[in-house]
Coordinates of N, CA and C and ligand atoms in Angstrom, one line a residue:
M172 N 0.7 -1.4 -0.1 CA 0.1 0.0 0.0 C 0.8 1.3 -0.4
S173 N 0.9 2.0 -1.2 CA 1.4 3.2 -1.0 C 0.9 4.4 0.0
I174 N 1.6 5.1 0.4 CA 1.1 6.0 1.5 C 1.6 7.5 1.4
G175 N 0.8 8.3 1.2 CA 1.0 9.8 0.9 C 1.2 10.6 2.5
I176 N 2.2 11.3 2.6 CA 2.6 12.0 3.9 C 2.0 13.2 4.0
V177 N 1.2 13.4 5.1 CA 0.4 15.0 5.0 C 1.3 15.6 6.2
P178 N 2.0 16.7 5.8 CA 2.5 17.6 6.8 C 1.6 18.1 7.8
S179 N 1.6 18.2 9.1 CA 0.5 19.1 9.7 C 1.6 20.5 9.9
I180 N 0.8 21.4 10.2 CA 1.6 22.5 10.3 C 1.9 22.7 11.8
L181 N 1.2 22.1 12.7 CA 1.5 22.2 14.3 C 2.9 22.5 14.4
S182 N 3.7 21.9 13.9 CA 5.2 21.9 14.7 C 6.0 22.9 13.6
A183 N 5.4 23.5 12.6 CA 6.2 24.1 11.7 C 6.3 25.3 12.5
D184 N 7.7 26.1 11.5 CA 8.0 27.5 12.4 C 7.3 28.4 11.7
F185 N 6.7 29.1 12.8 CA 5.2 30.0 12.3 C 6.0 31.5 12.1
T186 N 7.4 31.7 12.1 CA 8.1 32.8 11.6 C 8.1 32.9 10.1
R187 N 8.3 31.4 9.5 CA 8.2 31.0 8.3 C 7.5 30.2 7.8
L188 N 6.1 30.5 8.0 CA 4.9 29.3 7.6 C 4.9 29.2 6.2
G189 N 5.0 30.1 5.5 CA 5.2 30.2 3.8 C 6.0 29.1 3.3
E190 N 7.3 29.5 3.7 CA 8.4 28.9 3.1 C 8.7 27.2 3.5
Q191 N 8.2 27.1 4.9 CA 8.0 25.6 5.3 C 7.1 25.1 4.3
V192 N 5.8 25.4 4.3 CA 5.1 25.0 3.3 C 5.1 24.4 2.1
R193 N 5.9 25.7 1.3 CA 6.4 25.5 -0.1 C 7.5 24.3 -0.1
E194 N 8.6 24.3 1.0 CA 9.5 23.3 1.1 C 8.7 21.8 1.1
A195 N 7.4 21.7 1.9 CA 6.6 20.4 2.1 C 6.2 20.1 0.6
E196 N 5.8 21.2 -0.2 CA 5.0 20.8 -1.4 C 6.3 20.4 -2.3
A197 N 7.3 21.1 -2.4 CA 8.3 20.7 -3.4 C 8.8 19.5 -3.2
A198 N 8.9 18.9 -1.7 CA 9.4 17.2 -1.6 C 8.2 16.7 -1.5
G199 N 7.3 16.7 -2.4 CA 6.2 15.8 -2.5 C 5.1 15.2 -1.6
C200 N 4.6 16.4 -0.6 CA 3.9 15.8 0.3 C 2.5 15.7 -0.4
A201 N 1.5 14.8 0.1 CA 0.3 14.5 -0.7 C -0.6 15.4 -0.4
R202 N -0.4 16.1 0.6 CA -1.7 17.4 1.3 C -0.9 17.9 2.3
I203 N -1.4 19.1 3.0 CA -1.2 19.7 4.0 C -2.2 19.7 5.1
Q204 N -1.8 19.5 6.4 CA -3.2 19.8 7.5 C -2.8 20.8 8.2
V205 N -3.9 21.5 8.5 CA -3.8 22.4 9.6 C -4.8 22.1 10.7
D206 N -4.2 22.2 11.8 CA -4.5 21.3 13.0 C -5.4 22.7 13.8
V207 N -6.5 22.5 13.6 CA -7.3 23.4 14.3 C -8.1 23.1 15.8
M208 N -7.4 23.8 17.0 CA -7.8 23.1 18.0 C -8.3 24.5 19.0
D209 N -9.3 24.2 19.7 CA -10.2 25.6 20.5 C -10.1 25.7 21.8
G210 N -9.0 24.8 22.4 CA -8.8 25.0 24.0 C -10.2 24.1 24.8
H211 N -11.0 23.6 23.9 CA -12.3 23.1 24.6 C -12.2 21.3 24.6
F212 N -12.2 21.2 23.2 CA -12.3 19.8 23.0 C -11.1 19.0 22.7
V213 N -10.0 19.8 23.0 CA -8.4 19.6 23.4 C -7.9 20.7 24.0
P214 N -7.2 20.2 25.0 CA -6.5 21.3 25.9 C -5.5 22.1 25.3
N215 N -5.6 22.8 23.6 CA -4.5 23.8 23.5 C -5.7 24.2 22.6
I216 N -4.8 25.6 22.4 CA -5.5 26.7 21.3 C -4.7 26.7 19.9
T217 N -5.0 26.4 19.0 CA -3.9 27.0 17.8 C -4.5 28.0 17.0
M218 N -5.1 27.3 15.8 CA -5.4 28.3 14.6 C -6.8 28.0 13.9
G219 N -6.7 29.1 13.4 CA -8.4 28.8 12.4 C -8.4 29.4 11.1
P220 N -9.5 29.6 10.3 CA -9.6 29.9 8.9 C -8.5 30.9 8.5
L221 N -8.2 31.7 9.1 CA -7.0 32.8 8.5 C -5.7 31.8 8.1
V222 N -5.4 30.9 9.0 CA -4.0 30.5 8.6 C -4.7 29.1 7.7
V223 N -5.4 28.9 7.3 CA -5.9 27.9 5.9 C -6.1 29.1 5.0
E224 N -6.5 30.3 5.0 CA -6.4 30.9 4.0 C -4.8 31.5 3.5
A225 N -4.0 31.5 4.7 CA -2.7 31.9 4.2 C -2.0 30.8 3.6
V226 N -2.4 29.4 4.1 CA -1.6 28.0 3.4 C -2.1 28.1 2.0
R227 N -3.4 28.3 1.6 CA -4.0 28.2 0.3 C -3.3 29.1 -0.4
R228 N -2.8 30.3 0.1 CA -2.0 31.2 -0.8 C -0.5 30.6 -1.2
C229 N -0.3 29.8 -0.5 CA 1.4 29.3 -0.9 C 1.6 28.1 -1.3
C230 N 0.3 27.2 -1.6 CA 0.6 25.8 -2.3 C -0.5 25.5 -3.0
T231 N -0.3 24.4 -3.6 CA -1.5 23.8 -4.7 C -1.9 22.4 -4.1
V232 N -1.2 21.9 -3.4 CA -2.0 20.6 -2.8 C -3.0 20.9 -2.2
P233 N -3.8 19.6 -1.8 CA -5.0 19.8 -1.3 C -4.8 20.1 0.4
I234 N -5.9 20.9 1.0 CA -5.6 21.2 2.3 C -6.6 20.6 3.1
E235 N -6.1 19.8 4.4 CA -7.2 19.3 5.1 C -7.5 20.2 6.4
A236 N -8.6 20.5 6.9 CA -8.6 21.4 8.2 C -9.4 20.3 9.2
H237 N -8.6 20.0 10.0 CA -8.7 19.0 11.3 C -9.2 19.7 12.4
L238 N -10.5 19.5 12.6 CA -11.2 20.5 13.4 C -11.4 19.7 14.5
M239 N -10.3 20.1 15.7 CA -10.2 19.6 17.1 C -11.1 20.5 18.0
I240 N -12.3 20.5 17.7 CA -12.9 21.8 18.4 C -14.6 21.2 18.7
T241 N -15.3 21.7 19.7 CA -16.7 21.5 19.7 C -17.5 22.4 18.9
Q242 N -18.3 21.7 18.6 CA -19.8 22.5 17.8 C -19.0 22.8 16.2
P243 N -18.6 21.8 15.8 CA -17.7 21.9 14.4 C -18.9 22.4 13.3
E244 N -20.2 22.2 13.4 CA -21.1 22.4 12.6 C -21.4 24.1 12.2
R245 N -20.6 24.7 13.3 CA -20.8 26.5 13.3 C -19.4 27.1 12.7
Y246 N -18.6 25.9 12.4 CA -17.5 26.5 11.4 C -17.3 25.9 10.1
V247 N -17.6 25.0 9.9 CA -17.3 24.4 8.6 C -17.2 25.2 7.5
A248 N -18.3 25.9 7.3 CA -18.4 27.0 6.3 C -17.4 27.8 6.0
D249 N -16.8 28.4 7.3 CA -15.7 29.2 7.1 C -14.7 28.7 6.9
F250 N -14.4 27.4 7.3 CA -12.8 26.7 6.6 C -13.4 26.2 5.3
A251 N -14.5 25.9 4.7 CA -14.7 26.0 3.6 C -14.3 27.0 2.6
Q252 N -14.8 28.2 3.0 CA -14.8 29.6 2.5 C -13.2 29.7 2.4
A253 N -12.5 29.5 3.5 CA -11.0 29.8 3.7 C -10.2 28.8 2.5
G254 N -10.5 27.7 1.9 CA -9.8 27.1 1.0 C -9.6 25.8 1.5
A255 N -10.4 25.4 2.6 CA -9.8 23.8 2.7 C -10.6 23.0 1.9
D256 N -10.1 21.8 1.5 CA -10.6 20.9 0.5 C -11.1 19.7 1.0
V257 N -10.8 19.5 2.3 CA -11.1 18.3 3.0 C -11.3 18.9 4.7
I258 N -12.6 18.6 5.2 CA -12.7 19.0 6.5 C -13.2 17.8 7.5
I259 N -12.5 17.6 8.4 CA -12.3 16.6 9.0 C -12.9 16.9 10.4
V260 N -13.9 16.4 11.0 CA -14.7 16.6 12.2 C -14.3 15.4 13.1
H261 N -14.3 15.5 14.4 CA -14.5 14.5 15.6 C -15.8 13.8 15.8
L262 N -16.0 12.5 15.5 CA -17.1 11.9 15.8 C -17.6 12.1 17.4
E263 N -16.6 12.5 18.3 CA -17.0 12.8 19.6 C -17.5 14.3 19.9
A264 N -17.2 14.9 18.9 CA -17.7 16.5 18.9 C -19.3 16.6 18.1
A265 N -19.6 15.7 17.4 CA -20.6 15.8 16.4 C -21.9 14.8 16.8
P266 N -22.6 15.2 17.8 CA -24.1 14.5 18.1 C -25.0 14.2 17.0
H267 N -24.6 15.2 15.8 CA -25.6 15.1 14.7 C -24.7 14.9 13.4
L268 N -23.9 13.8 13.6 CA -22.7 13.6 12.7 C -23.2 13.6 11.4
H269 N -24.3 12.6 10.9 CA -24.7 12.5 9.8 C -25.3 13.9 8.9
R270 N -26.2 14.7 9.8 CA -26.1 16.0 9.2 C -25.1 16.9 9.0
L271 N -24.3 16.9 9.6 CA -22.8 17.5 9.7 C -22.1 17.1 8.6
L272 N -22.1 15.8 8.2 CA -21.2 15.3 7.1 C -22.1 16.0 5.4
Q273 N -23.2 15.5 5.7 CA -24.2 16.2 4.5 C -24.1 17.8 4.5
Q274 N -23.7 18.4 5.5 CA -23.4 19.8 5.6 C -22.0 20.1 5.0
I275 N -21.0 19.6 5.1 CA -19.7 19.2 4.4 C -19.8 19.0 3.0
K276 N -20.5 18.0 2.8 CA -20.5 17.7 1.1 C -21.2 18.9 0.6
G277 N -22.4 19.4 0.9 CA -23.2 20.3 0.4 C -22.2 21.5 0.2
L278 N -21.2 21.6 0.8 CA -20.1 22.9 0.6 C -19.2 22.6 -0.5
G279 N -19.6 21.4 -1.0 CA -18.4 21.0 -2.0 C -17.0 20.6 -1.7
K280 N -17.2 20.1 -0.4 CA -15.7 19.7 0.3 C -16.0 18.2 0.6
Q281 N -14.7 17.6 0.8 CA -14.6 16.5 1.1 C -14.9 16.0 2.6
A282 N -15.5 14.8 2.7 CA -16.0 15.0 4.3 C -15.0 13.9 5.1
G283 N -14.5 14.3 6.1 CA -13.8 13.4 7.0 C -14.2 13.4 8.5
V284 N -13.8 12.0 8.8 CA -14.4 11.8 10.7 C -12.8 11.3 11.4
A285 N -12.5 12.0 12.3 CA -11.8 11.5 13.2 C -12.1 10.7 14.4
L286 N -11.4 9.5 14.7 CA -11.8 8.7 16.0 C -10.6 8.9 16.7
N287 N -11.0 9.4 17.9 CA -10.1 9.4 19.0 C -9.7 8.0 19.5
P288 N -8.6 7.7 20.0 CA -8.1 6.4 20.3 C -9.3 5.5 21.5
A289 N -9.9 6.1 22.0 CA -11.0 5.3 22.7 C -12.4 5.0 21.8
T290 N -12.1 5.5 20.6 CA -13.7 5.6 19.9 C -13.5 4.5 19.1
P291 N -14.5 3.4 19.1 CA -14.4 2.3 18.0 C -15.1 2.8 16.9
A292 N -14.5 1.9 16.0 CA -15.0 2.5 14.4 C -16.4 2.0 14.2
V293 N -16.9 1.2 15.1 CA -18.0 0.7 14.7 C -19.2 1.8 14.6
L294 N -18.9 3.0 15.3 CA -19.7 4.0 15.4 C -19.7 4.7 14.0
L295 N -19.2 4.4 13.3 CA -19.2 5.0 11.7 C -20.1 4.2 11.0
D296 N -20.9 3.0 11.5 CA -21.5 2.0 10.7 C -22.6 2.6 9.9
E297 N -23.2 3.6 10.3 CA -24.3 4.4 9.4 C -24.1 5.3 8.6
V298 N -22.7 6.0 8.6 CA -22.5 7.4 7.5 C -21.4 6.7 6.8
W299 N -21.3 5.6 6.6 CA -19.6 5.3 5.5 C -20.2 5.7 4.3
D300 N -21.6 5.8 3.9 CA -21.6 6.2 2.2 C -21.4 7.9 2.3
L301 N -21.4 8.4 3.4 CA -21.0 10.1 3.3 C -19.7 10.5 3.7
L302 N -18.7 9.2 3.7 CA -17.3 9.3 4.0 C -16.3 9.2 2.8
D303 N -15.7 10.3 2.7 CA -14.4 10.8 2.0 C -13.2 10.2 2.8
L304 N -13.2 10.2 4.1 CA -11.8 9.9 4.9 C -12.3 9.7 6.4
V305 N -11.4 8.5 6.7 CA -11.7 8.3 7.9 C -10.4 8.5 8.8
L306 N -10.0 9.3 9.9 CA -8.8 9.6 10.2 C -8.5 8.8 11.8
V307 N -7.9 8.0 11.7 CA -7.4 7.2 12.9 C -6.4 7.8 14.0
M308 N -6.9 8.4 14.6 CA -5.7 9.1 15.6 C -5.0 7.9 16.1
T309 N -3.9 8.3 16.4 CA -2.6 7.4 16.9 C -2.1 8.1 18.0
V310 N -2.8 9.2 18.6 CA -2.3 9.9 19.9 C -3.7 10.3 20.5
N311 N -3.5 10.7 21.8 CA -5.1 11.4 21.9 C -4.5 13.2 21.7
P312 N -5.3 13.7 21.0 CA -4.9 14.8 20.1 C -4.9 16.1 21.2
G313 N -3.9 17.2 20.9 CA -3.9 18.5 21.4 C -2.4 18.8 21.3
F314 N -1.6 18.0 21.0 CA -0.1 18.1 21.0 C 0.5 17.6 20.0
G315 N 1.8 17.9 19.7 CA 2.7 17.3 18.5 C 3.8 16.6 19.1
G316 N 4.6 16.3 18.8 CA 5.4 15.2 19.5 C 5.2 14.1 20.4
Q317 N 3.9 13.7 20.5 CA 3.5 12.7 21.2 C 3.8 11.2 20.9
A318 N 3.8 10.6 21.8 CA 4.1 9.0 21.5 C 3.0 8.1 20.8
F319 N 3.4 7.7 19.6 CA 2.4 6.4 18.8 C 1.6 5.5 19.8
I320 N 0.5 5.4 19.7 CA -0.3 4.4 20.4 C -0.4 3.0 19.7
P321 N 0.7 2.2 19.7 CA 0.5 1.0 18.9 C -0.7 0.1 18.9
A322 N -1.4 0.3 20.3 CA -2.7 -0.3 20.4 C -3.7 -0.1 19.4
M323 N -3.3 1.1 18.6 CA -4.4 1.6 17.4 C -4.1 0.7 16.2
L324 N -3.3 0.0 16.1 CA -2.9 -0.7 14.7 C -4.2 -1.8 14.2
P325 N -4.5 -2.6 15.5 CA -5.5 -3.5 15.2 C -6.9 -2.6 14.6
K326 N -7.1 -1.5 15.3 CA -8.3 -0.8 14.8 C -8.1 -0.4 13.4
L327 N -6.8 0.1 12.9 CA -6.5 0.5 11.8 C -6.8 -0.6 10.6
T328 N -5.8 -1.6 11.0 CA -6.3 -2.9 10.3 C -7.8 -3.3 9.8
A329 N -8.5 -3.1 10.9 CA -10.2 -3.2 10.9 C -10.8 -2.5 9.9
V330 N -10.6 -1.1 10.1 CA -10.9 -0.2 9.1 C -10.7 -0.3 7.8
R331 N -9.5 -0.9 7.5 CA -8.7 -0.9 6.3 C -9.7 -2.4 5.5
R332 N -9.7 -3.3 6.4 CA -10.7 -4.6 5.7 C -12.2 -4.2 5.5
L333 N -12.7 -3.3 6.4 CA -14.2 -3.2 6.3 C -14.4 -2.1 4.9
V334 N -13.4 -1.0 4.5 CA -13.2 -0.2 3.5 C -13.2 -1.3 2.2
N335 N -12.3 -1.8 2.2 CA -12.0 -2.9 1.4 C -13.0 -4.0 0.8
E336 N -13.5 -4.6 2.0 CA -14.8 -5.5 1.5 C -16.2 -4.8 1.3
R337 N -16.3 -3.7 1.6 CA -17.3 -2.9 1.0 C -17.1 -2.2 -0.4
G338 N -15.8 -2.1 -0.5 CA -15.3 -1.5 -1.9 C -15.6 0.2 -1.9
L339 N -15.4 0.6 -0.6 CA -15.8 2.1 -0.4 C -14.3 3.0 -0.9
A340 N -14.7 4.2 -1.5 CA -13.6 5.1 -1.9 C -13.2 6.1 -1.1
C341 N -12.6 5.5 0.3 CA -12.6 6.0 1.2 C -11.2 6.1 2.0
D342 N -10.6 7.4 1.8 CA -9.0 7.4 2.4 C -9.3 7.3 3.7
I343 N -8.0 6.3 4.2 CA -7.6 5.8 5.8 C -6.5 6.7 6.0
E344 N -6.7 7.4 6.9 CA -5.8 8.3 7.6 C -5.1 8.2 9.0
V345 N -3.8 8.0 9.1 CA -3.5 8.3 10.8 C -3.1 9.5 11.0
D346 N -2.5 9.7 12.5 CA -2.3 10.9 12.9 C -1.6 11.2 14.2
G347 N -0.4 11.2 14.4 CA 0.1 11.5 15.8 C 1.1 10.5 15.8
G348 N 2.3 10.7 16.2 CA 3.5 10.0 16.4 C 3.8 9.1 15.2
I349 N 3.7 9.8 14.0 CA 4.1 9.4 13.0 C 5.4 9.7 12.7
G350 N 6.8 8.8 12.3 CA 8.2 9.2 12.1 C 8.6 8.0 11.5
P351 N 9.9 8.1 11.5 CA 10.5 6.8 10.9 C 10.3 5.6 11.8
Q352 N 10.3 5.6 12.8 CA 9.9 4.3 13.5 C 8.5 3.6 13.6
T353 N 7.8 4.7 12.9 CA 6.3 4.2 12.9 C 5.6 4.2 11.4
I354 N 6.0 5.0 10.6 CA 5.7 5.0 9.3 C 5.4 3.7 8.5
G355 N 6.3 2.9 8.9 CA 6.1 1.2 8.2 C 5.2 0.6 8.7
L356 N 5.1 0.8 9.9 CA 3.7 -0.2 10.5 C 2.4 0.5 10.2
V357 N 2.0 1.5 10.1 CA 0.7 2.1 9.7 C 0.5 1.9 8.3
A358 N 1.5 1.7 7.3 CA 1.6 1.3 5.9 C 1.1 0.2 5.9
A359 N 1.7 -0.7 6.5 CA 1.5 -2.0 6.4 C 0.1 -2.4 7.3
A360 N -0.3 -1.6 7.8 CA -1.6 -1.8 8.7 C -3.1 -1.3 7.9
G361 N -2.6 -0.5 6.6 CA -3.7 -0.2 5.8 C -3.9 1.3 5.8
A362 N -3.0 1.9 6.2 CA -3.2 3.7 6.2 C -2.9 4.1 4.7
N363 N -3.4 4.8 3.8 CA -2.9 5.5 2.5 C -2.6 6.8 2.8
L364 N -2.7 7.4 4.1 CA -2.2 8.6 4.4 C -2.1 8.8 6.0
A365 N -0.7 9.4 5.9 CA -0.2 9.7 7.4 C 0.2 11.2 7.7
V366 N -0.6 11.6 8.6 CA -0.1 13.0 9.0 C 1.1 13.1 10.0
A367 N 1.9 13.8 9.5 CA 3.2 14.0 10.4 C 3.7 15.4 10.8
G368 N 3.9 15.9 11.9 CA 4.1 17.0 12.1 C 5.5 17.4 12.5
S369 N 6.2 16.5 13.8 CA 7.3 16.9 14.4 C 8.4 16.2 13.5
A370 N 7.7 14.8 12.9 CA 8.8 14.3 11.9 C 9.1 15.1 11.0
V371 N 8.7 15.8 10.5 CA 8.7 16.3 9.2 C 9.2 18.1 9.6
F372 N 8.7 18.8 10.6 CA 9.1 20.0 10.9 C 9.7 20.1 12.1
N373 N 11.3 19.9 11.9 CA 11.9 19.7 13.3 C 13.4 20.4 12.9
Q374 N 13.9 20.7 13.7 CA 15.2 21.8 14.0 C 16.5 20.4 13.4
T375 N 16.3 19.3 13.2 CA 17.5 18.5 13.3 C 17.9 18.3 11.6
R376 N 16.7 18.3 10.9 CA 17.1 17.9 9.3 C 16.2 19.0 8.4
S377 N 16.0 19.1 7.3 CA 15.1 19.9 6.6 C 14.2 18.9 6.2
V378 N 13.1 20.1 5.6 CA 12.1 19.5 5.4 C 11.9 18.5 4.5
R379 N 12.8 18.7 3.5 CA 12.9 17.8 2.1 C 13.4 16.6 2.5
E380 N 14.5 16.8 3.6 CA 15.2 15.1 4.0 C 14.0 14.5 4.9
N381 N 13.2 15.0 5.7 CA 12.5 14.3 6.5 C 11.5 13.6 5.6
L382 N 10.9 14.3 4.8 CA 9.8 13.7 3.8 C 10.2 12.3 3.1
R383 N 11.8 12.9 2.6 CA 12.4 11.8 1.7 C 12.4 10.6 2.6
Q384 N 12.8 10.7 3.8 CA 13.0 9.6 4.6 C 11.5 8.7 5.2
L385 N 10.6 9.7 5.2 CA 9.5 9.0 5.3 C 8.9 8.3 4.4
K386 N 9.1 8.8 3.1 CA 8.6 8.2 1.8 C 9.3 7.2 1.6
D387 N 10.5 7.0 1.7 CA 11.5 5.7 1.5 C 10.9 4.5 2.5
L388 N 11.0 5.1 3.9 CA 10.7 4.0 5.0 C 9.0 3.4 4.5
A389 N 8.1 4.3 4.1 CA 7.1 3.8 3.6 C 6.9 2.5 2.9
Ligands
DX5_529 C1 -3.1 16.2 17.5 C2 -2.3 16.7 16.2 C3 -0.9 16.0 16.3 C4 -0.2 16.7 14.8 C5 0.6 15.5 14.6 O1 -2.4 16.2 18.3 O2 -3.2 17.0 15.1 O3 -1.5 14.9 16.0 O4 -1.2 16.7 13.8 O5 2.0 15.6 15.5 P1 3.1 14.8 15.6 O6 3.3 13.9 14.0 O7 4.2 15.8 16.1 O8 2.7 13.5 16.5

């Protein structure tokens, strides 16, 4: 299974965000992910539609807005307007998930659902027909640089098996603790997209070198 690397800008150097995004695109990233956090759904506050607009102006690859926020239904239109191509909401923050996914699709955007580590994939049973992407969190969301949770691998494999058995055109993405030690594990378990923040944007090597290493190891 070939896997696309999706740099998340959470760990980027925000004093030169445009340069870092352009470096990632030039190095062959599949997409860019903007990690949106509201300090309610997760214990951190990060960025909003303004940053999606800025990233949109400096790359041509698809942009994912990963909404780690409560009441995402209030904001999906703003992120669509800002230029996000894929809008990912958390199942745990969406009591009316079916309607929310319809809302995202109605905006002409791809709809994704993220599952926190404790959330079983069976809760997606009634919305598979609306899904363009499932994001299996491999950390508890809120911060970059956390340790990968290996117990998520069986969940990832089960999601891949279900998508294949049903012949669904649904991306399977992982997010959290993805680096040289774990990229091979998630590729083998069935992910076709992998979000990586601190493994791509760090002070030890260039974005290009980091992306090349992840792609080679995948
Ligand atoms: C949720 C965030 C992080 C980030 C990736 O906490 O969404 O998962 O994207 O961070 P790394 O790749 O540094 O674990």
